[in-house]
């Protein structure tokens, strides 16, 4: 695996995470540069995306690089039966860096073992979404002024939501207290609860989206229809939570609501005008964080 790959958030040390967040702040202050002139980045999206793909591609364009790739694998030779192995081998002939989203857990790790290029995981199944986590951390730092000792409430599909899995692991550096709010069918998987025990992280589990007075960050998630084997089960749980503006009465002034987006009903539109709603700014932060991650992967950030 190329040492510059970012497959799991655990590939980055705490120091590296903080270095990326510092660099993101520098890119936010000055996003247009020519540092990637002559570089080609491949964005391979085997699964749909709006924010991740477009913010990666904007990041590359604003740094003066060029993008190749696809947003629908049905238009590639994958539809003729070409394997992921062979696709990665081919693209490695053309590009300097690969950004990949894939529906299978572990696909990014596999690609990193096949290719000599750095691989950036843009989401693999219900496993990891490390660049989302870095933009989440950047958003938390910007809104709270610290990453330390925060009460993080994670709400919704904690079983299949790769963003909460990556965020939980990253926050382990910063002494969080977690509240997991999910129906029994979508609970935080055992492996992540074990991770909390092993790392001395306090957590509690709740079923109801109420009593939000202690929360610093309310991290809402969508129920991930595409991960369900049984669509009847999806129908039973899909509308389990809907955050409404009135539910924010009595919450901290400093509370901020994050959501990786897209939302499909778990945040009422009446929340959008509340100053505690931060999800659209959060998505914008993704541009700067991805500029930092790409620059690091291509060896253009000092360690
Ligand atoms: N947050 C996120 O991954 O959004 P997209 O699926 O639109 O990329």
PDB file of C-alpha atoms and ligand atoms in Angstrom:
ATOM      1  CA  UNK A   1       0.000   0.000   0.000  1.00  0.00           C
ATOM      2  CA  UNK A   2       1.266   3.468  -0.860  1.00  0.00           C
ATOM      3  CA  UNK A   3       2.092   5.226   2.436  1.00  0.00           C
ATOM      4  CA  UNK A   4       0.177   8.308   1.292  1.00  0.00           C
ATOM      5  CA  UNK A   5      -3.129   6.438   0.954  1.00  0.00           C
ATOM      6  CA  UNK A   6      -6.115   7.297   3.144  1.00  0.00           C
ATOM      7  CA  UNK A   7      -8.249   4.171   3.363  1.00  0.00           C
ATOM      8  CA  UNK A   8      -9.336   4.298   6.995  1.00  0.00           C
ATOM      9  CA  UNK A   9      -9.289   7.212   9.406  1.00  0.00           C
ATOM     10  CA  UNK A  10      -6.962   5.030  11.517  1.00  0.00           C
ATOM     11  CA  UNK A  11      -4.326   5.512   8.781  1.00  0.00           C
ATOM     12  CA  UNK A  12      -3.882   9.027  10.211  1.00  0.00           C
ATOM     13  CA  UNK A  13      -2.345   9.679  13.634  1.00  0.00           C
ATOM     14  CA  UNK A  14      -3.776  12.388  15.880  1.00  0.00           C
ATOM     15  CA  UNK A  15      -0.902  14.655  14.810  1.00  0.00           C
ATOM     16  CA  UNK A  16      -1.636  13.987  11.151  1.00  0.00           C
ATOM     17  CA  UNK A  17      -5.339  14.750  11.632  1.00  0.00           C
ATOM     18  CA  UNK A  18      -4.478  18.078  13.272  1.00  0.00           C
ATOM     19  CA  UNK A  19      -1.999  18.856  10.476  1.00  0.00           C
ATOM     20  CA  UNK A  20      -4.738  18.266   7.868  1.00  0.00           C
ATOM     21  CA  UNK A  21      -7.158  20.515   9.769  1.00  0.00           C
ATOM     22  CA  UNK A  22      -4.522  23.285   9.900  1.00  0.00           C
ATOM     23  CA  UNK A  23      -3.937  22.902   6.177  1.00  0.00           C
ATOM     24  CA  UNK A  24      -7.699  23.013   5.538  1.00  0.00           C
ATOM     25  CA  UNK A  25      -7.842  26.385   7.296  1.00  0.00           C
ATOM     26  CA  UNK A  26      -5.045  27.604   4.998  1.00  0.00           C
ATOM     27  CA  UNK A  27      -6.970  26.391   1.934  1.00  0.00           C
ATOM     28  CA  UNK A  28     -10.131  28.055   3.209  1.00  0.00           C
ATOM     29  CA  UNK A  29      -8.245  31.353   3.387  1.00  0.00           C
ATOM     30  CA  UNK A  30      -6.808  30.849  -0.124  1.00  0.00           C
ATOM     31  CA  UNK A  31      -8.500  28.047  -2.101  1.00  0.00           C
ATOM     32  CA  UNK A  32      -7.189  28.914  -5.583  1.00  0.00           C
ATOM     33  CA  UNK A  33      -3.621  27.768  -6.260  1.00  0.00           C
ATOM     34  CA  UNK A  34      -1.654  26.059  -9.035  1.00  0.00           C
ATOM     35  CA  UNK A  35       0.065  23.411  -6.929  1.00  0.00           C
ATOM     36  CA  UNK A  36      -1.425  20.439  -8.829  1.00  0.00           C
ATOM     37  CA  UNK A  37      -0.447  21.717 -12.285  1.00  0.00           C
ATOM     38  CA  UNK A  38       0.517  18.681 -14.387  1.00  0.00           C
ATOM     39  CA  UNK A  39      -1.162  16.207 -12.020  1.00  0.00           C
ATOM     40  CA  UNK A  40      -4.062  13.961 -13.004  1.00  0.00           C
ATOM     41  CA  UNK A  41      -6.478  12.662 -10.381  1.00  0.00           C
ATOM     42  CA  UNK A  42      -8.926   9.825 -11.130  1.00  0.00           C
ATOM     43  CA  UNK A  43     -12.306   9.916  -9.392  1.00  0.00           C
ATOM     44  CA  UNK A  44     -13.891   6.470  -9.599  1.00  0.00           C
ATOM     45  CA  UNK A  45     -17.423   6.496  -8.204  1.00  0.00           C
ATOM     46  CA  UNK A  46     -19.003   3.035  -8.314  1.00  0.00           C
ATOM     47  CA  UNK A  47     -21.798   4.391  -6.097  1.00  0.00           C
ATOM     48  CA  UNK A  48     -23.823   7.634  -6.338  1.00  0.00           C
ATOM     49  CA  UNK A  49     -22.512  10.837  -4.790  1.00  0.00           C
ATOM     50  CA  UNK A  50     -23.162  14.556  -4.969  1.00  0.00           C
ATOM     51  CA  UNK A  51     -21.013  16.252  -2.319  1.00  0.00           C
ATOM     52  CA  UNK A  52     -18.029  13.946  -2.127  1.00  0.00           C
ATOM     53  CA  UNK A  53     -17.369  13.693  -5.853  1.00  0.00           C
ATOM     54  CA  UNK A  54     -18.083  17.313  -6.670  1.00  0.00           C
ATOM     55  CA  UNK A  55     -16.064  18.663  -3.743  1.00  0.00           C
ATOM     56  CA  UNK A  56     -13.112  16.424  -4.672  1.00  0.00           C
ATOM     57  CA  UNK A  57     -13.321  17.554  -8.278  1.00  0.00           C
ATOM     58  CA  UNK A  58     -13.673  21.204  -7.260  1.00  0.00           C
ATOM     59  CA  UNK A  59     -10.688  20.799  -4.948  1.00  0.00           C
ATOM     60  CA  UNK A  60      -8.577  19.404  -7.820  1.00  0.00           C
ATOM     61  CA  UNK A  61      -9.707  22.145 -10.212  1.00  0.00           C
ATOM     62  CA  UNK A  62      -9.021  24.917  -7.710  1.00  0.00           C
ATOM     63  CA  UNK A  63      -5.508  23.534  -7.240  1.00  0.00           C
ATOM     64  CA  UNK A  64      -4.840  23.534 -10.992  1.00  0.00           C
ATOM     65  CA  UNK A  65      -4.955  19.735 -11.496  1.00  0.00           C
ATOM     66  CA  UNK A  66      -6.964  17.701 -13.990  1.00  0.00           C
ATOM     67  CA  UNK A  67      -9.674  15.119 -13.346  1.00  0.00           C
ATOM     68  CA  UNK A  68     -10.507  11.881 -15.142  1.00  0.00           C
ATOM     69  CA  UNK A  69     -13.005   9.304 -13.992  1.00  0.00           C
ATOM     70  CA  UNK A  70     -16.633   8.286 -13.877  1.00  0.00           C
ATOM     71  CA  UNK A  71     -19.706   8.822 -11.769  1.00  0.00           C
ATOM     72  CA  UNK A  72     -21.575   5.761 -12.987  1.00  0.00           C
ATOM     73  CA  UNK A  73     -19.782   2.439 -13.344  1.00  0.00           C
ATOM     74  CA  UNK A  74     -22.557   1.267 -15.714  1.00  0.00           C
ATOM     75  CA  UNK A  75     -20.811   3.341 -18.405  1.00  0.00           C
ATOM     76  CA  UNK A  76     -17.485   1.585 -17.881  1.00  0.00           C
ATOM     77  CA  UNK A  77     -16.149  -1.859 -18.722  1.00  0.00           C
ATOM     78  CA  UNK A  78     -17.261  -2.975 -15.251  1.00  0.00           C
ATOM     79  CA  UNK A  79     -20.609  -3.545 -16.976  1.00  0.00           C
ATOM     80  CA  UNK A  80     -18.813  -6.004 -19.340  1.00  0.00           C
ATOM     81  CA  UNK A  81     -17.432  -7.917 -16.376  1.00  0.00           C
ATOM     82  CA  UNK A  82     -14.083  -6.214 -15.803  1.00  0.00           C
ATOM     83  CA  UNK A  83     -12.931  -6.788 -12.239  1.00  0.00           C
ATOM     84  CA  UNK A  84     -12.085  -4.077  -9.715  1.00  0.00           C
ATOM     85  CA  UNK A  85      -8.507  -5.377  -9.792  1.00  0.00           C
ATOM     86  CA  UNK A  86      -8.180  -4.772 -13.536  1.00  0.00           C
ATOM     87  CA  UNK A  87      -9.941  -1.410 -13.422  1.00  0.00           C
ATOM     88  CA  UNK A  88      -7.529  -0.194 -10.743  1.00  0.00           C
ATOM     89  CA  UNK A  89      -4.527  -1.550 -12.689  1.00  0.00           C
ATOM     90  CA  UNK A  90      -5.670   0.341 -15.797  1.00  0.00           C
ATOM     91  CA  UNK A  91      -6.396   3.632 -14.070  1.00  0.00           C
ATOM     92  CA  UNK A  92      -3.040   3.416 -12.297  1.00  0.00           C
ATOM     93  CA  UNK A  93      -1.461   3.740 -15.767  1.00  0.00           C
ATOM     94  CA  UNK A  94      -3.126   7.086 -16.357  1.00  0.00           C
ATOM     95  CA  UNK A  95      -3.378   9.035 -13.088  1.00  0.00           C
ATOM     96  CA  UNK A  96      -1.229  10.204 -10.172  1.00  0.00           C
ATOM     97  CA  UNK A  97      -3.872   9.603  -7.496  1.00  0.00           C
ATOM     98  CA  UNK A  98      -7.115   7.617  -7.244  1.00  0.00           C
ATOM     99  CA  UNK A  99     -10.187   8.728  -5.302  1.00  0.00           C
ATOM    100  CA  UNK A 100     -12.654   5.844  -5.100  1.00  0.00           C
ATOM    101  CA  UNK A 101     -16.158   5.190  -3.752  1.00  0.00           C
ATOM    102  CA  UNK A 102     -17.426   1.618  -3.835  1.00  0.00           C
ATOM    103  CA  UNK A 103     -20.430  -0.226  -2.380  1.00  0.00           C
ATOM    104  CA  UNK A 104     -18.345  -3.055  -0.883  1.00  0.00           C
ATOM    105  CA  UNK A 105     -16.759  -2.813   2.568  1.00  0.00           C
ATOM    106  CA  UNK A 106     -12.998  -3.175   2.141  1.00  0.00           C
ATOM    107  CA  UNK A 107     -12.916  -2.236  -1.566  1.00  0.00           C
ATOM    108  CA  UNK A 108     -10.658   0.779  -0.938  1.00  0.00           C
ATOM    109  CA  UNK A 109      -8.222  -1.349   1.077  1.00  0.00           C
ATOM    110  CA  UNK A 110      -8.175  -3.865  -1.773  1.00  0.00           C
ATOM    111  CA  UNK A 111      -7.517  -1.097  -4.327  1.00  0.00           C
ATOM    112  CA  UNK A 112      -4.651   0.197  -2.178  1.00  0.00           C
ATOM    113  CA  UNK A 113      -3.094  -3.273  -2.237  1.00  0.00           C
ATOM    114  CA  UNK A 114      -3.443  -3.542  -6.027  1.00  0.00           C
ATOM    115  CA  UNK A 115      -2.145  -0.087  -6.959  1.00  0.00           C
ATOM    116  CA  UNK A 116       1.170   1.626  -6.358  1.00  0.00           C
ATOM    117  CA  UNK A 117      -0.658   4.988  -6.429  1.00  0.00           C
ATOM    118  CA  UNK A 118      -2.101   6.597  -3.319  1.00  0.00           C
ATOM    119  CA  UNK A 119      -5.783   5.701  -2.880  1.00  0.00           C
ATOM    120  CA  UNK A 120      -8.247   7.980  -1.111  1.00  0.00           C
ATOM    121  CA  UNK A 121     -11.323   6.185   0.147  1.00  0.00           C
ATOM    122  CA  UNK A 122     -14.413   8.244  -0.685  1.00  0.00           C
ATOM    123  CA  UNK A 123     -16.650   5.721   1.104  1.00  0.00           C
ATOM    124  CA  UNK A 124     -16.671   1.910   1.054  1.00  0.00           C
ATOM    125  CA  UNK A 125     -19.997   0.239   1.846  1.00  0.00           C
ATOM    126  CA  UNK A 126     -20.966   0.722   5.479  1.00  0.00           C
ATOM    127  CA  UNK A 127     -17.325   0.636   6.551  1.00  0.00           C
ATOM    128  CA  UNK A 128     -15.483   3.983   6.395  1.00  0.00           C
ATOM    129  CA  UNK A 129     -15.695   7.494   4.930  1.00  0.00           C
ATOM    130  CA  UNK A 130     -12.489   9.079   6.223  1.00  0.00           C
ATOM    131  CA  UNK A 131     -12.566  12.362   4.287  1.00  0.00           C
ATOM    132  CA  UNK A 132     -16.109  12.958   5.544  1.00  0.00           C
ATOM    133  CA  UNK A 133     -14.734  12.446   9.034  1.00  0.00           C
ATOM    134  CA  UNK A 134     -11.981  14.989   8.503  1.00  0.00           C
ATOM    135  CA  UNK A 135     -14.504  17.570   7.316  1.00  0.00           C
ATOM    136  CA  UNK A 136     -16.703  16.677  10.286  1.00  0.00           C
ATOM    137  CA  UNK A 137     -13.754  17.269  12.625  1.00  0.00           C
ATOM    138  CA  UNK A 138     -12.978  20.556  10.890  1.00  0.00           C
ATOM    139  CA  UNK A 139     -16.627  21.588  11.277  1.00  0.00           C
ATOM    140  CA  UNK A 140     -16.667  20.589  14.944  1.00  0.00           C
ATOM    141  CA  UNK A 141     -13.441  22.500  15.608  1.00  0.00           C
ATOM    142  CA  UNK A 142     -14.694  25.598  13.783  1.00  0.00           C
ATOM    143  CA  UNK A 143     -17.980  25.662  15.667  1.00  0.00           C
ATOM    144  CA  UNK A 144     -16.853  24.564  19.137  1.00  0.00           C
ATOM    145  CA  UNK A 145     -13.319  26.020  19.201  1.00  0.00           C
ATOM    146  CA  UNK A 146     -12.012  22.635  20.392  1.00  0.00           C
ATOM    147  CA  UNK A 147     -12.257  18.920  19.679  1.00  0.00           C
ATOM    148  CA  UNK A 148     -11.733  17.976  23.335  1.00  0.00           C
ATOM    149  CA  UNK A 149     -14.301  16.721  25.877  1.00  0.00           C
ATOM    150  CA  UNK A 150     -17.415  17.184  23.741  1.00  0.00           C
ATOM    151  CA  UNK A 151     -20.814  15.522  24.063  1.00  0.00           C
ATOM    152  CA  UNK A 152     -21.504  14.039  20.660  1.00  0.00           C
ATOM    153  CA  UNK A 153     -25.007  12.704  19.977  1.00  0.00           C
ATOM    154  CA  UNK A 154     -25.189  10.350  16.971  1.00  0.00           C
ATOM    155  CA  UNK A 155     -28.693   9.786  15.657  1.00  0.00           C
ATOM    156  CA  UNK A 156     -30.309   7.477  13.114  1.00  0.00           C
ATOM    157  CA  UNK A 157     -28.718   4.672  11.134  1.00  0.00           C
ATOM    158  CA  UNK A 158     -25.735   3.829  13.300  1.00  0.00           C
ATOM    159  CA  UNK A 159     -25.564   0.305  11.884  1.00  0.00           C
ATOM    160  CA  UNK A 160     -24.927   1.071   8.228  1.00  0.00           C
ATOM    161  CA  UNK A 161     -23.768   4.703   8.476  1.00  0.00           C
ATOM    162  CA  UNK A 162     -20.090   4.696   7.559  1.00  0.00           C
ATOM    163  CA  UNK A 163     -19.708   8.353   8.561  1.00  0.00           C
ATOM    164  CA  UNK A 164     -20.533   7.650  12.204  1.00  0.00           C
ATOM    165  CA  UNK A 165     -18.141   4.698  12.278  1.00  0.00           C
ATOM    166  CA  UNK A 166     -15.228   6.797  11.008  1.00  0.00           C
ATOM    167  CA  UNK A 167     -16.125   9.748  13.249  1.00  0.00           C
ATOM    168  CA  UNK A 168     -16.320   7.595  16.357  1.00  0.00           C
ATOM    169  CA  UNK A 169     -12.811   6.274  15.728  1.00  0.00           C
ATOM    170  CA  UNK A 170     -11.363   9.717  15.000  1.00  0.00           C
ATOM    171  CA  UNK A 171     -12.939  11.310  18.073  1.00  0.00           C
ATOM    172  CA  UNK A 172     -11.234   8.686  20.257  1.00  0.00           C
ATOM    173  CA  UNK A 173      -8.184  11.003  20.270  1.00  0.00           C
ATOM    174  CA  UNK A 174     -10.195  13.788  21.915  1.00  0.00           C
ATOM    175  CA  UNK A 175     -11.990  12.338  24.990  1.00  0.00           C
ATOM    176  CA  UNK A 176     -15.596  12.503  23.741  1.00  0.00           C
ATOM    177  CA  UNK A 177     -18.747  11.279  25.454  1.00  0.00           C
ATOM    178  CA  UNK A 178     -21.141   9.648  23.005  1.00  0.00           C
ATOM    179  CA  UNK A 179     -24.897   9.256  23.072  1.00  0.00           C
ATOM    180  CA  UNK A 180     -26.092   6.790  20.443  1.00  0.00           C
ATOM    181  CA  UNK A 181     -29.752   7.279  19.488  1.00  0.00           C
ATOM    182  CA  UNK A 182     -31.072   4.546  17.204  1.00  0.00           C
ATOM    183  CA  UNK A 183     -33.837   1.946  17.002  1.00  0.00           C
ATOM    184  CA  UNK A 184     -32.737  -1.563  17.970  1.00  0.00           C
ATOM    185  CA  UNK A 185     -32.502  -2.570  14.290  1.00  0.00           C
ATOM    186  CA  UNK A 186     -29.980   0.193  13.582  1.00  0.00           C
ATOM    187  CA  UNK A 187     -27.874   0.200  16.763  1.00  0.00           C
ATOM    188  CA  UNK A 188     -24.190   1.014  16.735  1.00  0.00           C
ATOM    189  CA  UNK A 189     -22.488  -2.308  15.821  1.00  0.00           C
ATOM    190  CA  UNK A 190     -20.804  -4.250  18.604  1.00  0.00           C
ATOM    191  CA  UNK A 191     -17.312  -3.766  17.143  1.00  0.00           C
ATOM    192  CA  UNK A 192     -17.576   0.016  17.651  1.00  0.00           C
ATOM    193  CA  UNK A 193     -18.888  -0.352  21.192  1.00  0.00           C
ATOM    194  CA  UNK A 194     -15.926  -2.638  21.916  1.00  0.00           C
ATOM    195  CA  UNK A 195     -13.674   0.048  20.410  1.00  0.00           C
ATOM    196  CA  UNK A 196     -15.181   2.530  22.913  1.00  0.00           C
ATOM    197  CA  UNK A 197     -14.595   0.156  25.848  1.00  0.00           C
ATOM    198  CA  UNK A 198     -11.012  -0.488  24.765  1.00  0.00           C
ATOM    199  CA  UNK A 199     -10.318   3.228  24.431  1.00  0.00           C
ATOM    200  CA  UNK A 200     -11.989   4.288  27.680  1.00  0.00           C
ATOM    201  CA  UNK A 201     -14.733   6.234  25.860  1.00  0.00           C
ATOM    202  CA  UNK A 202     -18.014   6.737  27.713  1.00  0.00           C
ATOM    203  CA  UNK A 203     -21.169   6.058  25.744  1.00  0.00           C
ATOM    204  CA  UNK A 204     -24.851   5.474  26.382  1.00  0.00           C
ATOM    205  CA  UNK A 205     -27.614   4.260  24.110  1.00  0.00           C
ATOM    206  CA  UNK A 206     -31.130   5.671  23.759  1.00  0.00           C
ATOM    207  CA  UNK A 207     -34.124   5.008  21.541  1.00  0.00           C
ATOM    208  CA  UNK A 208     -35.803   8.418  21.651  1.00  0.00           C
ATOM    209  CA  UNK A 209     -34.662  11.666  20.083  1.00  0.00           C
ATOM    210  CA  UNK A 210     -35.263  13.821  23.165  1.00  0.00           C
ATOM    211  CA  UNK A 211     -33.385  15.314  26.153  1.00  0.00           C
ATOM    212  CA  UNK A 212     -30.836  17.082  23.951  1.00  0.00           C
ATOM    213  CA  UNK A 213     -29.830  19.671  26.572  1.00  0.00           C
ATOM    214  CA  UNK A 214     -26.291  18.336  27.123  1.00  0.00           C
ATOM    215  CA  UNK A 215     -25.371  17.926  23.457  1.00  0.00           C
ATOM    216  CA  UNK A 216     -22.546  19.943  21.867  1.00  0.00           C
ATOM    217  CA  UNK A 217     -22.924  18.225  18.501  1.00  0.00           C
ATOM    218  CA  UNK A 218     -26.082  16.559  17.208  1.00  0.00           C
ATOM    219  CA  UNK A 219     -24.928  14.349  14.337  1.00  0.00           C
ATOM    220  CA  UNK A 220     -28.000  13.302  12.333  1.00  0.00           C
ATOM    221  CA  UNK A 221     -27.855  10.526   9.734  1.00  0.00           C
ATOM    222  CA  UNK A 222     -30.082   9.147   6.997  1.00  0.00           C
ATOM    223  CA  UNK A 223     -31.418   5.587   7.129  1.00  0.00           C
ATOM    224  CA  UNK A 224     -29.390   3.932   4.358  1.00  0.00           C
ATOM    225  CA  UNK A 225     -31.964   2.238   2.144  1.00  0.00           C
ATOM    226  CA  UNK A 226     -29.300   0.910  -0.234  1.00  0.00           C
ATOM    227  CA  UNK A 227     -27.714  -1.234   2.525  1.00  0.00           C
ATOM    228  CA  UNK A 228     -30.870  -3.143   3.540  1.00  0.00           C
ATOM    229  CA  UNK A 229     -31.304  -6.754   2.378  1.00  0.00           C
ATOM    230  CA  UNK A 230     -34.970  -6.603   3.386  1.00  0.00           C
ATOM    231  CA  UNK A 231     -36.803  -3.505   2.117  1.00  0.00           C
ATOM    232  CA  UNK A 232     -39.755  -4.254   4.461  1.00  0.00           C
ATOM    233  CA  UNK A 233     -37.374  -3.684   7.353  1.00  0.00           C
ATOM    234  CA  UNK A 234     -36.307  -0.377   5.764  1.00  0.00           C
ATOM    235  CA  UNK A 235     -39.957   0.679   5.522  1.00  0.00           C
ATOM    236  CA  UNK A 236     -40.422  -0.075   9.236  1.00  0.00           C
ATOM    237  CA  UNK A 237     -37.522   2.140  10.372  1.00  0.00           C
ATOM    238  CA  UNK A 238     -37.105   4.784   7.667  1.00  0.00           C
ATOM    239  CA  UNK A 239     -39.139   7.487   9.411  1.00  0.00           C
ATOM    240  CA  UNK A 240     -38.027   6.686  12.928  1.00  0.00           C
ATOM    241  CA  UNK A 241     -36.663  10.190  13.665  1.00  0.00           C
ATOM    242  CA  UNK A 242     -37.450  13.657  12.409  1.00  0.00           C
ATOM    243  CA  UNK A 243     -35.727  16.598  14.079  1.00  0.00           C
ATOM    244  CA  UNK A 244     -38.006  19.637  14.232  1.00  0.00           C
ATOM    245  CA  UNK A 245     -37.146  23.175  15.212  1.00  0.00           C
ATOM    246  CA  UNK A 246     -39.276  23.007  18.370  1.00  0.00           C
ATOM    247  CA  UNK A 247     -37.150  20.086  19.633  1.00  0.00           C
ATOM    248  CA  UNK A 248     -34.160  22.435  19.877  1.00  0.00           C
ATOM    249  CA  UNK A 249     -35.747  24.494  22.663  1.00  0.00           C
ATOM    250  CA  UNK A 250     -33.600  24.159  25.774  1.00  0.00           C
ATOM    251  CA  UNK A 251     -30.481  23.064  23.895  1.00  0.00           C
ATOM    252  CA  UNK A 252     -27.119  24.796  24.363  1.00  0.00           C
ATOM    253  CA  UNK A 253     -26.585  28.039  22.433  1.00  0.00           C
ATOM    254  CA  UNK A 254     -23.386  26.486  21.125  1.00  0.00           C
ATOM    255  CA  UNK A 255     -25.063  23.281  19.896  1.00  0.00           C
ATOM    256  CA  UNK A 256     -24.498  22.641  16.213  1.00  0.00           C
ATOM    257  CA  UNK A 257     -26.405  20.161  14.077  1.00  0.00           C
ATOM    258  CA  UNK A 258     -24.317  18.211  11.590  1.00  0.00           C
ATOM    259  CA  UNK A 259     -25.445  15.799   8.900  1.00  0.00           C
ATOM    260  CA  UNK A 260     -23.235  14.263   6.188  1.00  0.00           C
ATOM    261  CA  UNK A 261     -26.222  14.655   3.783  1.00  0.00           C
ATOM    262  CA  UNK A 262     -28.203  13.835   1.777  1.00  0.00           C
ATOM    263  CA  UNK A 263     -31.154  14.110   4.141  1.00  0.00           C
ATOM    264  CA  UNK A 264     -34.365  12.357   3.266  1.00  0.00           C
ATOM    265  CA  UNK A 265     -36.689  13.433   6.070  1.00  0.00           C
ATOM    266  CA  UNK A 266     -34.748  13.143   9.325  1.00  0.00           C
ATOM    267  CA  UNK A 267     -34.299  16.949   9.602  1.00  0.00           C
ATOM    268  CA  UNK A 268     -37.391  19.046   9.000  1.00  0.00           C
ATOM    269  CA  UNK A 269     -36.811  22.033   6.730  1.00  0.00           C
ATOM    270  CA  UNK A 270     -37.969  24.294   9.570  1.00  0.00           C
ATOM    271  CA  UNK A 271     -34.597  23.592  11.244  1.00  0.00           C
ATOM    272  CA  UNK A 272     -32.623  25.101   8.340  1.00  0.00           C
ATOM    273  CA  UNK A 273     -33.115  28.707   9.468  1.00  0.00           C
ATOM    274  CA  UNK A 274     -32.011  27.925  13.034  1.00  0.00           C
ATOM    275  CA  UNK A 275     -28.461  29.180  13.648  1.00  0.00           C
ATOM    276  CA  UNK A 276     -27.693  25.767  15.176  1.00  0.00           C
ATOM    277  CA  UNK A 277     -28.127  24.137  11.752  1.00  0.00           C
ATOM    278  CA  UNK A 278     -24.634  23.753  10.296  1.00  0.00           C
ATOM    279  CA  UNK A 279     -24.977  20.993   7.671  1.00  0.00           C
ATOM    280  CA  UNK A 280     -24.699  23.135   4.571  1.00  0.00           C
ATOM    281  CA  UNK A 281     -21.584  24.931   5.867  1.00  0.00           C
ATOM    282  CA  UNK A 282     -20.281  21.485   6.872  1.00  0.00           C
ATOM    283  CA  UNK A 283     -20.544  20.333   3.247  1.00  0.00           C
ATOM    284  CA  UNK A 284     -18.701  23.481   2.117  1.00  0.00           C
ATOM    285  CA  UNK A 285     -15.880  22.684   4.548  1.00  0.00           C
ATOM    286  CA  UNK A 286     -15.408  19.453   2.601  1.00  0.00           C
ATOM    287  CA  UNK A 287     -13.786  21.388  -0.224  1.00  0.00           C
ATOM    288  CA  UNK A 288     -10.964  22.736   1.939  1.00  0.00           C
ATOM    289  CA  UNK A 289     -10.387  19.495   3.807  1.00  0.00           C
ATOM    290  CA  UNK A 290     -10.209  17.570   0.529  1.00  0.00           C
ATOM    291  CA  UNK A 291      -7.724  20.096  -0.852  1.00  0.00           C
ATOM    292  CA  UNK A 292      -5.581  19.284   2.175  1.00  0.00           C
ATOM    293  CA  UNK A 293      -5.979  15.499   1.836  1.00  0.00           C
ATOM    294  CA  UNK A 294      -5.178  15.534  -1.908  1.00  0.00           C
ATOM    295  CA  UNK A 295      -2.137  17.747  -1.338  1.00  0.00           C
ATOM    296  CA  UNK A 296      -0.900  15.381   1.340  1.00  0.00           C
ATOM    297  CA  UNK A 297      -1.487  12.298  -0.838  1.00  0.00           C
ATOM    298  CA  UNK A 298       0.596  13.880  -3.620  1.00  0.00           C
ATOM    299  CA  UNK A 299       3.405  14.784  -1.218  1.00  0.00           C
ATOM    300  CA  UNK A 300       2.733  18.515  -1.284  1.00  0.00           C
ATOM    301  CA  UNK A 301       2.109  19.062   2.415  1.00  0.00           C
ATOM    302  CA  UNK A 302       4.997  19.238   4.837  1.00  0.00           C
ATOM    303  CA  UNK A 303       4.765  16.615   7.605  1.00  0.00           C
TER     304      UNK A 303
HETATM  305  N1  LIG B   1     -21.745  13.017   2.562  1.00  0.00           N
HETATM  306  C1  LIG B   1     -21.684  12.338   1.391  1.00  0.00           C
HETATM  307  O1  LIG B   1     -20.933  11.378   1.273  1.00  0.00           O
HETATM  308  O2  LIG B   1     -22.518  12.816   0.417  1.00  0.00           O
HETATM  309  P1  LIG B   1     -22.579  12.243  -1.063  1.00  0.00           P
HETATM  310  O3  LIG B   1     -23.089  10.816  -0.957  1.00  0.00           O
HETATM  311  O4  LIG B   1     -23.498  13.140  -1.795  1.00  0.00           O
HETATM  312  O5  LIG B   1     -21.190  12.241  -1.603  1.00  0.00           O
END
